[in-house]
PDB file of C-alpha atoms in Angstrom:
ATOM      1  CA  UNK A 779     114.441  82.345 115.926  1.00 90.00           C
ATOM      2  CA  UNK A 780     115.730  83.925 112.690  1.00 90.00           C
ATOM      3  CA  UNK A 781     116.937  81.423 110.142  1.00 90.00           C
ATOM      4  CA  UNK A 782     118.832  82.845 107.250  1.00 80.00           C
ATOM      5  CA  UNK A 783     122.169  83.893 105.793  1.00 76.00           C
ATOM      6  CA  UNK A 784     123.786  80.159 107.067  1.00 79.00           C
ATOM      7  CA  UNK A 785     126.495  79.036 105.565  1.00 78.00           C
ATOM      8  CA  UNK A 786     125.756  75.526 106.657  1.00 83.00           C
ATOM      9  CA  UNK A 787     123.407  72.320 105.267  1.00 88.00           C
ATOM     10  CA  UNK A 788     122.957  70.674 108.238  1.00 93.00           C
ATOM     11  CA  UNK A 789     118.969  70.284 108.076  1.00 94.00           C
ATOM     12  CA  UNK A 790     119.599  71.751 111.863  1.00 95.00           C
ATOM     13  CA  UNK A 791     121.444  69.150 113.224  1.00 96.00           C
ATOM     14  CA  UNK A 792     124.356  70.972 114.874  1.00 95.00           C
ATOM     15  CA  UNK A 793     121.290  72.916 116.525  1.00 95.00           C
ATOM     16  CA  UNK A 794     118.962  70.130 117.939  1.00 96.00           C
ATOM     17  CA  UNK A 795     122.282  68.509 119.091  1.00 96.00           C
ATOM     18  CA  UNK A 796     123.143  71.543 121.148  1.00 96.00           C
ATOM     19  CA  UNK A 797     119.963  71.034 122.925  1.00 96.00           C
ATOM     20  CA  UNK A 798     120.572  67.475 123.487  1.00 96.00           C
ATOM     21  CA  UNK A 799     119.876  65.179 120.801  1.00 96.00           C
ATOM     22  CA  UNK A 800     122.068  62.797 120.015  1.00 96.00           C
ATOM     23  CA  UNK A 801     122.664  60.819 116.393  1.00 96.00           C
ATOM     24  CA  UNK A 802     123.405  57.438 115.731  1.00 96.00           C
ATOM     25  CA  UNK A 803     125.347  55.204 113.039  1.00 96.00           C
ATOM     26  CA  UNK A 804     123.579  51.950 112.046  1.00 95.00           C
ATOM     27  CA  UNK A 805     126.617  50.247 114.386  1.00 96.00           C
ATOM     28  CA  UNK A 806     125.331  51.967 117.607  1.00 96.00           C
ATOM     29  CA  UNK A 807     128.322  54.533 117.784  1.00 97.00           C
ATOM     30  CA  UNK A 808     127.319  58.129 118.055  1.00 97.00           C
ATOM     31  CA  UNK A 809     127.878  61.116 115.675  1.00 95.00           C
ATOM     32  CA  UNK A 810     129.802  63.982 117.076  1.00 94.00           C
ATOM     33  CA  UNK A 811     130.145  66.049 113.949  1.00 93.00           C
ATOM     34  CA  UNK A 812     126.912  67.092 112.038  1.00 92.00           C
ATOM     35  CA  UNK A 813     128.496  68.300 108.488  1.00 90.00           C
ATOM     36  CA  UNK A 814     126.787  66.970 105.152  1.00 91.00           C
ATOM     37  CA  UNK A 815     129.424  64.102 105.043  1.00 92.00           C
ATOM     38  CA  UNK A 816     128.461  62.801 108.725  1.00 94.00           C
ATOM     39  CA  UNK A 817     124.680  62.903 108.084  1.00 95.00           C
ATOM     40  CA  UNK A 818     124.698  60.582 105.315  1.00 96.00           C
ATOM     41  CA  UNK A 819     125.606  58.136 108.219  1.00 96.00           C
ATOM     42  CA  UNK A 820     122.807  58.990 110.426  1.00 96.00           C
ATOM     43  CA  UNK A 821     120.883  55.849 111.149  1.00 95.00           C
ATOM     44  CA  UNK A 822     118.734  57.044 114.195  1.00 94.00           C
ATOM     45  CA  UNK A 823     118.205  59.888 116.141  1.00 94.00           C
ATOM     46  CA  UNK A 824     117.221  59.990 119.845  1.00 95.00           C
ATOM     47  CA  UNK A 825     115.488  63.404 120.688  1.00 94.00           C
ATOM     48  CA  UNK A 826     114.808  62.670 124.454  1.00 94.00           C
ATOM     49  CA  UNK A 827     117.524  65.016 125.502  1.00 95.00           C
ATOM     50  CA  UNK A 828     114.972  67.383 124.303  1.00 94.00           C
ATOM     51  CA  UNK A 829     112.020  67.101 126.324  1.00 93.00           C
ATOM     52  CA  UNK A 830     112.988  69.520 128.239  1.00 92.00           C
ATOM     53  CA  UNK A 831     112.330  72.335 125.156  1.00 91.00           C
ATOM     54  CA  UNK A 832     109.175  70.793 124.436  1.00 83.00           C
ATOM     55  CA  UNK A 833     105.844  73.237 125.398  1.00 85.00           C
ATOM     56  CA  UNK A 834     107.995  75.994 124.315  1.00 91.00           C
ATOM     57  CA  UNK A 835     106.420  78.258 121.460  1.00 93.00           C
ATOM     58  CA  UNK A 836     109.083  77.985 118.888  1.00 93.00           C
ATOM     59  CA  UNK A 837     108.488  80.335 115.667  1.00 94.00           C
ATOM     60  CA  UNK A 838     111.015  80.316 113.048  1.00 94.00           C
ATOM     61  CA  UNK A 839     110.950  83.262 111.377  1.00 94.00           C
ATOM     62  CA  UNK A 840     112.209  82.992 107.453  1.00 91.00           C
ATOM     63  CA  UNK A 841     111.999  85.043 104.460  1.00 83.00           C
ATOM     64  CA  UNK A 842     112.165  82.189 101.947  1.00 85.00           C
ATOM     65  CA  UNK A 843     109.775  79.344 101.461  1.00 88.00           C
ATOM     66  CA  UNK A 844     111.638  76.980  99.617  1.00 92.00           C
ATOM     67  CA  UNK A 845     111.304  72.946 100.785  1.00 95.00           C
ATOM     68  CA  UNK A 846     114.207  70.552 102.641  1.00 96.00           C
ATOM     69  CA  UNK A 847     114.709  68.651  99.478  1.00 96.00           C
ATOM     70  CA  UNK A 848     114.410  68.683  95.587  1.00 96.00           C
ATOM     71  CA  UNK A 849     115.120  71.029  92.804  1.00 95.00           C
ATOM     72  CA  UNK A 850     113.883  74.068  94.966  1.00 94.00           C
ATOM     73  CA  UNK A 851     115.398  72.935  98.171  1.00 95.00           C
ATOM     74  CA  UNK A 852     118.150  74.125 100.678  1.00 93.00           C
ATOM     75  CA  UNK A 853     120.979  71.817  98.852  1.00 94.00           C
ATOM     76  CA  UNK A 854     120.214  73.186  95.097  1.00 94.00           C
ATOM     77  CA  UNK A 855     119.358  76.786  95.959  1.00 90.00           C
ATOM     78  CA  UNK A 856     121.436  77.667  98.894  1.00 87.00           C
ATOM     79  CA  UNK A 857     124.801  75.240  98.178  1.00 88.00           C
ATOM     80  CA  UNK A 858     125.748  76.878  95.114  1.00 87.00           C
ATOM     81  CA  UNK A 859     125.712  80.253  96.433  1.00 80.00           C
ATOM     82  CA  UNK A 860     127.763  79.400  99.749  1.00 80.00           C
ATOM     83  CA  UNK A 861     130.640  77.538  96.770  1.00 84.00           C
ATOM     84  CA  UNK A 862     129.083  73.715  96.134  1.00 88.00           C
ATOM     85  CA  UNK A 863     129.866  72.462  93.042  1.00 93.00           C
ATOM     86  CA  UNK A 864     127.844  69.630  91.732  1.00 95.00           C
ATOM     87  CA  UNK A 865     129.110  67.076  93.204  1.00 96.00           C
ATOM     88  CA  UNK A 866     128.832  68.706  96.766  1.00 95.00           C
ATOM     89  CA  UNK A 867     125.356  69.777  96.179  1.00 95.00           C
ATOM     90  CA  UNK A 868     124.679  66.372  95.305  1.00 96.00           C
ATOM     91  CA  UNK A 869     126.103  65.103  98.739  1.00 96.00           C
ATOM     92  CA  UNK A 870     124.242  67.584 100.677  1.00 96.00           C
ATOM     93  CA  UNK A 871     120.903  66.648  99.215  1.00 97.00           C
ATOM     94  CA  UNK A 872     121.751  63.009 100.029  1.00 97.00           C
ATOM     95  CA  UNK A 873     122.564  63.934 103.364  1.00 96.00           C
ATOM     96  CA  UNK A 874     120.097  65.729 104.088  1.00 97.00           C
ATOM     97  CA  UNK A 875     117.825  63.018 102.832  1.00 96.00           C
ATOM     98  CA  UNK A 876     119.285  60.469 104.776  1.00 96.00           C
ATOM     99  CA  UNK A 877     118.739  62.917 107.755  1.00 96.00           C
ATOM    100  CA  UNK A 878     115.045  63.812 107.240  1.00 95.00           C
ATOM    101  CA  UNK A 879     113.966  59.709 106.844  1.00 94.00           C
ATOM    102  CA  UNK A 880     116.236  59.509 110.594  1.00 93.00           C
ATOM    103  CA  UNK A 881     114.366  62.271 112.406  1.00 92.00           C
ATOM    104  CA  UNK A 882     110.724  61.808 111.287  1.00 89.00           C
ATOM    105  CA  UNK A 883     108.625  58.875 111.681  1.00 75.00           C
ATOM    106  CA  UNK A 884     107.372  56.580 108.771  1.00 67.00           C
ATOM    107  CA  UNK A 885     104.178  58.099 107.703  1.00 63.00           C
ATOM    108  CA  UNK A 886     104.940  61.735 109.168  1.00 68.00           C
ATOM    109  CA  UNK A 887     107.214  62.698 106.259  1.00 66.00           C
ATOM    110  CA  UNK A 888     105.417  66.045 105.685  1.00 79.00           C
ATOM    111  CA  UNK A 889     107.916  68.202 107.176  1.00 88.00           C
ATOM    112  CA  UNK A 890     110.548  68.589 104.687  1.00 93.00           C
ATOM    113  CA  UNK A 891     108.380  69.731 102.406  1.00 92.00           C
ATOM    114  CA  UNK A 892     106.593  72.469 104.530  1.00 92.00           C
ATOM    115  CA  UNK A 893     107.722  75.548 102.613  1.00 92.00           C
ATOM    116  CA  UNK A 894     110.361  76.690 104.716  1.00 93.00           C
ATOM    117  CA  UNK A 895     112.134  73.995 105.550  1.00 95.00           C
ATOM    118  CA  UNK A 896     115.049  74.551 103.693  1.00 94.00           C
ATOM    119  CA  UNK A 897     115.465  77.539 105.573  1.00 93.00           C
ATOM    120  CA  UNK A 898     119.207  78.372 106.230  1.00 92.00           C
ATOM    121  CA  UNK A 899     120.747  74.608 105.297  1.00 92.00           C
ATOM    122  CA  UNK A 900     117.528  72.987 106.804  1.00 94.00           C
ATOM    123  CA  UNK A 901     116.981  74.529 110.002  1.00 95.00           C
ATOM    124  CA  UNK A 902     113.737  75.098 109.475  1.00 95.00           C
ATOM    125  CA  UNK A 903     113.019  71.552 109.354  1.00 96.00           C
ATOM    126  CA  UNK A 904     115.143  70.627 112.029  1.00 95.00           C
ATOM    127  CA  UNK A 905     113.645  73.131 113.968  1.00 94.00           C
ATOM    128  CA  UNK A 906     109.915  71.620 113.192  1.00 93.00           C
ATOM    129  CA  UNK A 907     110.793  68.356 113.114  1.00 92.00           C
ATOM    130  CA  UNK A 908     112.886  68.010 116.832  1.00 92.00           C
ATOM    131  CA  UNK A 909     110.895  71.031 118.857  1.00 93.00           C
ATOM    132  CA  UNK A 910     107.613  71.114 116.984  1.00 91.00           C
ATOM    133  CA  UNK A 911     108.159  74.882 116.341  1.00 93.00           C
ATOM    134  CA  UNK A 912     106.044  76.640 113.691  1.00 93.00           C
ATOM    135  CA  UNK A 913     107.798  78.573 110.115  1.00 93.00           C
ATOM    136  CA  UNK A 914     106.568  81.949 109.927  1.00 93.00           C
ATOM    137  CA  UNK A 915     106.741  84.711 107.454  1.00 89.00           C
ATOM    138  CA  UNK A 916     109.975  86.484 108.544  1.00 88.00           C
ATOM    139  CA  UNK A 917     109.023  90.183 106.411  1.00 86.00           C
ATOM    140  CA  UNK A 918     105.516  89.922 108.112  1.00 88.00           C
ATOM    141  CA  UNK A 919     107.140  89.337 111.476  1.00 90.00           C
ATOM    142  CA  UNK A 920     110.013  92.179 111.479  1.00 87.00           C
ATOM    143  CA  UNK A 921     107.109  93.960 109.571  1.00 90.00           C
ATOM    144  CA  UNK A 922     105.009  94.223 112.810  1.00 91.00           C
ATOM    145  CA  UNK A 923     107.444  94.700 114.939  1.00 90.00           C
ATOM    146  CA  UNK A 924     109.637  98.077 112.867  1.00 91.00           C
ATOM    147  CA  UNK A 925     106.174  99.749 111.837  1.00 94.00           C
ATOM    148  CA  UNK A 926     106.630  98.860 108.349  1.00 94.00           C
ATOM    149  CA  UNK A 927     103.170  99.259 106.828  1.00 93.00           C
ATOM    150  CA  UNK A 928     102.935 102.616 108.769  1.00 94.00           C
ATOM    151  CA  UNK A 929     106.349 103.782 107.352  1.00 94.00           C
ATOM    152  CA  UNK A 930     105.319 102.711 103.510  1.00 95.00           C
ATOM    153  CA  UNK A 931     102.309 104.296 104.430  1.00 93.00           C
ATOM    154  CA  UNK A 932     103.906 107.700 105.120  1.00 94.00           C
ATOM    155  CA  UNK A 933     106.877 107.936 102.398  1.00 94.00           C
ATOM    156  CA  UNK A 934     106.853 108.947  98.882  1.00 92.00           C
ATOM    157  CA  UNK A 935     108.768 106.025  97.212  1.00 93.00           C
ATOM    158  CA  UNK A 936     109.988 102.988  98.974  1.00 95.00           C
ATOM    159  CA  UNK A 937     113.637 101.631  98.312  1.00 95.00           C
ATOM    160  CA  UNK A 938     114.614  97.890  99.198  1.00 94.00           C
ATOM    161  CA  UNK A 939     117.847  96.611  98.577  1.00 91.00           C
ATOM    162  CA  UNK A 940     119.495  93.184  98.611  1.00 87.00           C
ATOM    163  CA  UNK A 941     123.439  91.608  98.280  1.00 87.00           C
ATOM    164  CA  UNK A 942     122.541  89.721  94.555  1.00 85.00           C
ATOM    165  CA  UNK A 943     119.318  90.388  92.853  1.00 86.00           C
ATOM    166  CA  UNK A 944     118.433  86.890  91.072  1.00 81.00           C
ATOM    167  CA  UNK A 945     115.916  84.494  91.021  1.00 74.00           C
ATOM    168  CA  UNK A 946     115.480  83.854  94.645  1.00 69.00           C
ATOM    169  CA  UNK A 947     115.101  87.271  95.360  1.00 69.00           C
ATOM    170  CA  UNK A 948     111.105  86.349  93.917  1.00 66.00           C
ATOM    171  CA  UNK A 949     110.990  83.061  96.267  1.00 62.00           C
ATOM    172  CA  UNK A 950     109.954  85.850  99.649  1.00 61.00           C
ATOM    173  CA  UNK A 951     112.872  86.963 100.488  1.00 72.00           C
ATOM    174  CA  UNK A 952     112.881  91.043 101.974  1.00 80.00           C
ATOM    175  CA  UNK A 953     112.942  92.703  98.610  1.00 87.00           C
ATOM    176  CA  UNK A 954     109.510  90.720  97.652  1.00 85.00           C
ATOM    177  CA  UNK A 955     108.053  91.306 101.075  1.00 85.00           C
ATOM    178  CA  UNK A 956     108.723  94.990 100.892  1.00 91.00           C
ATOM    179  CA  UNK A 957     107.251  95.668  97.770  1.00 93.00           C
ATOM    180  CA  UNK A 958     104.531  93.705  98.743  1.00 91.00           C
ATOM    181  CA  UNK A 959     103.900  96.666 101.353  1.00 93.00           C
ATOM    182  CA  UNK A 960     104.395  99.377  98.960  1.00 95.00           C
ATOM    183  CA  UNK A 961     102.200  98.033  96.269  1.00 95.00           C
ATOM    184  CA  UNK A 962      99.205  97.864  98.808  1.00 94.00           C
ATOM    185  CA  UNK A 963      99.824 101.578  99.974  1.00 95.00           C
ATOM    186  CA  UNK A 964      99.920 102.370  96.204  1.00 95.00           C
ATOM    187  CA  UNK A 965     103.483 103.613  96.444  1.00 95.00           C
ATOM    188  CA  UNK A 966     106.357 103.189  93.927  1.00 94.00           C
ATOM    189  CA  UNK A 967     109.149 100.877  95.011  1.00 95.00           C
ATOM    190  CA  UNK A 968     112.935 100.664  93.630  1.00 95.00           C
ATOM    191  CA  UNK A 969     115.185  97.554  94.372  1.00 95.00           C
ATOM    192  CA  UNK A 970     118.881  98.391  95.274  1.00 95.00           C
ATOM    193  CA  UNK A 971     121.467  96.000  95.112  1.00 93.00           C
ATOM    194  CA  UNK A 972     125.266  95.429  94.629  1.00 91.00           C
ATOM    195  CA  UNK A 973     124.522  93.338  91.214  1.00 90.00           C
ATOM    196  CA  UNK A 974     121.853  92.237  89.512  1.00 91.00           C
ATOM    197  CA  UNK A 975     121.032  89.038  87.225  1.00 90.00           C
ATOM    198  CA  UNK A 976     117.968  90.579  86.830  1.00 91.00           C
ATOM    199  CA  UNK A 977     116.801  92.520  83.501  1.00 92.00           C
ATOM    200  CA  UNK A 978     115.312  95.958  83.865  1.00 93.00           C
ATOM    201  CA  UNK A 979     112.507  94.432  82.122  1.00 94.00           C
ATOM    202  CA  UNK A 980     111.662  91.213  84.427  1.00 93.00           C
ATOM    203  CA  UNK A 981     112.503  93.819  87.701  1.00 93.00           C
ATOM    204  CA  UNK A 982     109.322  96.438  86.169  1.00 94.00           C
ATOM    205  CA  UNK A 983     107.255  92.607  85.595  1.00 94.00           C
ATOM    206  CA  UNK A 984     107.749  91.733  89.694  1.00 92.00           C
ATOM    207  CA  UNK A 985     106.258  95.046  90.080  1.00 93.00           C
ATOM    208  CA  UNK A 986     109.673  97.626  91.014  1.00 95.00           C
ATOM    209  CA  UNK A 987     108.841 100.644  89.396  1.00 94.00           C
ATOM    210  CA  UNK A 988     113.299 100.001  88.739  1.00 93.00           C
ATOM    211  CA  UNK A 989     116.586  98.841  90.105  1.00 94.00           C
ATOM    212  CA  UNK A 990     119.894 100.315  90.305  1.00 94.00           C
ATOM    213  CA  UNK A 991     123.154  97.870  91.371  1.00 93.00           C
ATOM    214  CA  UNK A 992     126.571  99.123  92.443  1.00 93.00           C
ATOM    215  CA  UNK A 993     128.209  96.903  89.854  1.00 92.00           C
ATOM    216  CA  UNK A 994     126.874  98.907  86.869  1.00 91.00           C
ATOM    217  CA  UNK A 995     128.777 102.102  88.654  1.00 91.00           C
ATOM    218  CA  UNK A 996     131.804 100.349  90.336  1.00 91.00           C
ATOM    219  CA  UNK A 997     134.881  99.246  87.884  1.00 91.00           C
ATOM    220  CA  UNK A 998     135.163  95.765  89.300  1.00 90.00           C
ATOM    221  CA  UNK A 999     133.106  93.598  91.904  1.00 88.00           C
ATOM    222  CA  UNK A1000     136.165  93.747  94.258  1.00 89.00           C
ATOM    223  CA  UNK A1001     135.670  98.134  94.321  1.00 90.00           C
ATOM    224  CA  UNK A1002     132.240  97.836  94.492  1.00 89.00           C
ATOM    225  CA  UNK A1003     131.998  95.621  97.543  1.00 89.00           C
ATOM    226  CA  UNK A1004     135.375  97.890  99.136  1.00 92.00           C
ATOM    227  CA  UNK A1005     133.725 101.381  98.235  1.00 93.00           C
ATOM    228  CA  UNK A1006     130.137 100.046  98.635  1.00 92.00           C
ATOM    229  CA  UNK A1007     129.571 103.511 100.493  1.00 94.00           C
ATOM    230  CA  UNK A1008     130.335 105.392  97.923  1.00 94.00           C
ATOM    231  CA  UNK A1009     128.271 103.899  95.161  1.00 94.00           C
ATOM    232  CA  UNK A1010     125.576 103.538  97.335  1.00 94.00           C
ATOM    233  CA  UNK A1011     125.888 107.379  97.952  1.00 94.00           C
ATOM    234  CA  UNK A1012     125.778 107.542  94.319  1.00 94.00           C
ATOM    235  CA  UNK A1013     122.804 105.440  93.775  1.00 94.00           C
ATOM    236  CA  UNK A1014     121.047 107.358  96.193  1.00 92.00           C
ATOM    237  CA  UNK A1015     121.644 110.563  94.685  1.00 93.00           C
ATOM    238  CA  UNK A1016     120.849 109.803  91.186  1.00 92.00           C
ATOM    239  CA  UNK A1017     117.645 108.378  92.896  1.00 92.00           C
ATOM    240  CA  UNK A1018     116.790 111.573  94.281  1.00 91.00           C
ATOM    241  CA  UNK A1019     117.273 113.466  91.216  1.00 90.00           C
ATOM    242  CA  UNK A1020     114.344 111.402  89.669  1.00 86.00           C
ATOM    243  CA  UNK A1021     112.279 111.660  92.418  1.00 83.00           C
ATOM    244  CA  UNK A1022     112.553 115.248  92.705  1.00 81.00           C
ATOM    245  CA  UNK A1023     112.395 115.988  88.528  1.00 75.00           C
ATOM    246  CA  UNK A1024     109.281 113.764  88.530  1.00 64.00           C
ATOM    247  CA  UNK A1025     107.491 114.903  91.448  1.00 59.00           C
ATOM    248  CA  UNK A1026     104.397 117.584  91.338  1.00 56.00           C
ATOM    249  CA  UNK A1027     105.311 121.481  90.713  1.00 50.00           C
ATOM    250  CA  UNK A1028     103.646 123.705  93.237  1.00 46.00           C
ATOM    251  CA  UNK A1029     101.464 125.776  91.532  1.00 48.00           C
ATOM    252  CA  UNK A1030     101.948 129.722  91.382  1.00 45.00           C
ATOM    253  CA  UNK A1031      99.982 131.683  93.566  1.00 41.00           C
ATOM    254  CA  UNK A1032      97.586 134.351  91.957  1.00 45.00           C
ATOM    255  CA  UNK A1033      99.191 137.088  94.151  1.00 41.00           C
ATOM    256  CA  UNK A1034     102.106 137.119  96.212  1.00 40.00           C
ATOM    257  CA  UNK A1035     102.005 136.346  99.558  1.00 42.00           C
ATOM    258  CA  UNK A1036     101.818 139.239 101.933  1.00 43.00           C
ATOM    259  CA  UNK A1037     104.466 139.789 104.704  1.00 42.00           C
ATOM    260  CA  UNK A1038     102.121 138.305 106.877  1.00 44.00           C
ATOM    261  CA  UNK A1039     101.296 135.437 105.073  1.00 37.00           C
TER     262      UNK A1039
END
């Protein structure tokens, strides 16, 4: 199972409810919403409905590695970007908390802070904690399956690209992963994006050999994400001028060829 790009913090309830869990209050009346504001009422969970998942060989494949909870987990990193404000953010972590001491056992609290947890809202952890299922490397995963060593071993330069360049884009998600690749082949790699919080400096320190974002070409976010095309075709050729102006002359022959040749 893939877990990113949610727009939910639901620590995977909605999911493990699907399968047939069901969530209590502390009065015996059951949940039938799983949202941040219904978790913080969860008082117990009862995951029988599920035994009929269990001895499956769940992987949940992620490409960040950030915990369930805390400064580094799914509520602080993910809420903002999805339009929490502080006070939200601060709801979701106590849901989420709230959720987490419901599903796991005193004394098996280990999950939530398995790195990967906090995978899209807290699937990951919902995932592992109801089914058991394992968090794998999501770049290594797609990585064996599309031939990506074998492709970064055959180009020139590799190019990545992401949405927002910023600091998670360091915590493994595909940008990281990818240049990860290309620095073991001993190939350069350049980071495309649509904007950057980045500097050109801290990009050359993760190890890009550069990055180029659609918002330093477009007028406005709005015509960069409407024409992203076009800039992209931009980005691409300026890209190719480098490559080509910095790659290796073929040197002259000391006689011309003959017809034959």
């Amino acid at each position: 199972m893939g877990a990113g790009g949610s727009a939910t913090n639901d620590g995977g309830a909605g999911v493990l409810a699907a399968l047939g869990a069901r969530l209590f209050r502390e009065d015996g009346s059951e949940l039938t919403t799983y949202g941040p504001a219904a978790l913080t009422q969860v008082h117990r969970a009862d995951l029988s409905g599920l035994s009929r998942w269990r001895g499956l060989d769940i992987q949940v494949a992620t490409d960040v590695t950030n915990p369930l909870l805390g400064p580094s987990g799914a509520a602080a990193i993910f809420g903002p970007q999805k339009g929490a404000g502080p006070a939200q953010v601060q709801l979701i972590e106590s849901a989420l908390l709230n959720w987490a001491d419901a599903l796991e056992a005193p004394g098996t609290e280990s999950g939530r802070d398995r790195p990967g947890a906090g995978a899209a809202g807290g699937l990951g952890f919902g995932l592992c904690a109801g089914l058991g299922a394992e968090v794998v490397d999501g770049l290594n995963t797609f990585a064996a399956l599309s031939g990506l060593a074998e492709a970064v071993a055959w180009a020139d330069v590799v190019i990545t690209g992401e949405g927002s360049l910023d600091s998670q884009t360091t915590s493994g998600k595909a940008p990281s992963g990818v240049l990860r690749y290309a620095t073991g082949a001993r190939r350069p790699c350049w980071v495309v994006a649509g904007r950057s919080e980045l500097t050109d400096e801290h990009v050359r320190a993760l190890g890009y050999r550069g990055q180029r974002a659609l918002m330093d070409l477009a007028p406005d976010e709005q015509e960069s994400l409407a024409q992203a095309p076009r800039w992209l075709r931009q980005v691409g050729a300026g890209l190719a001028a480098e490559f080509t102006e910095a790659a290796p002359r073929p040197q002259p022959l000391s006689a011309p060829p003959s017809a034959e040749a």
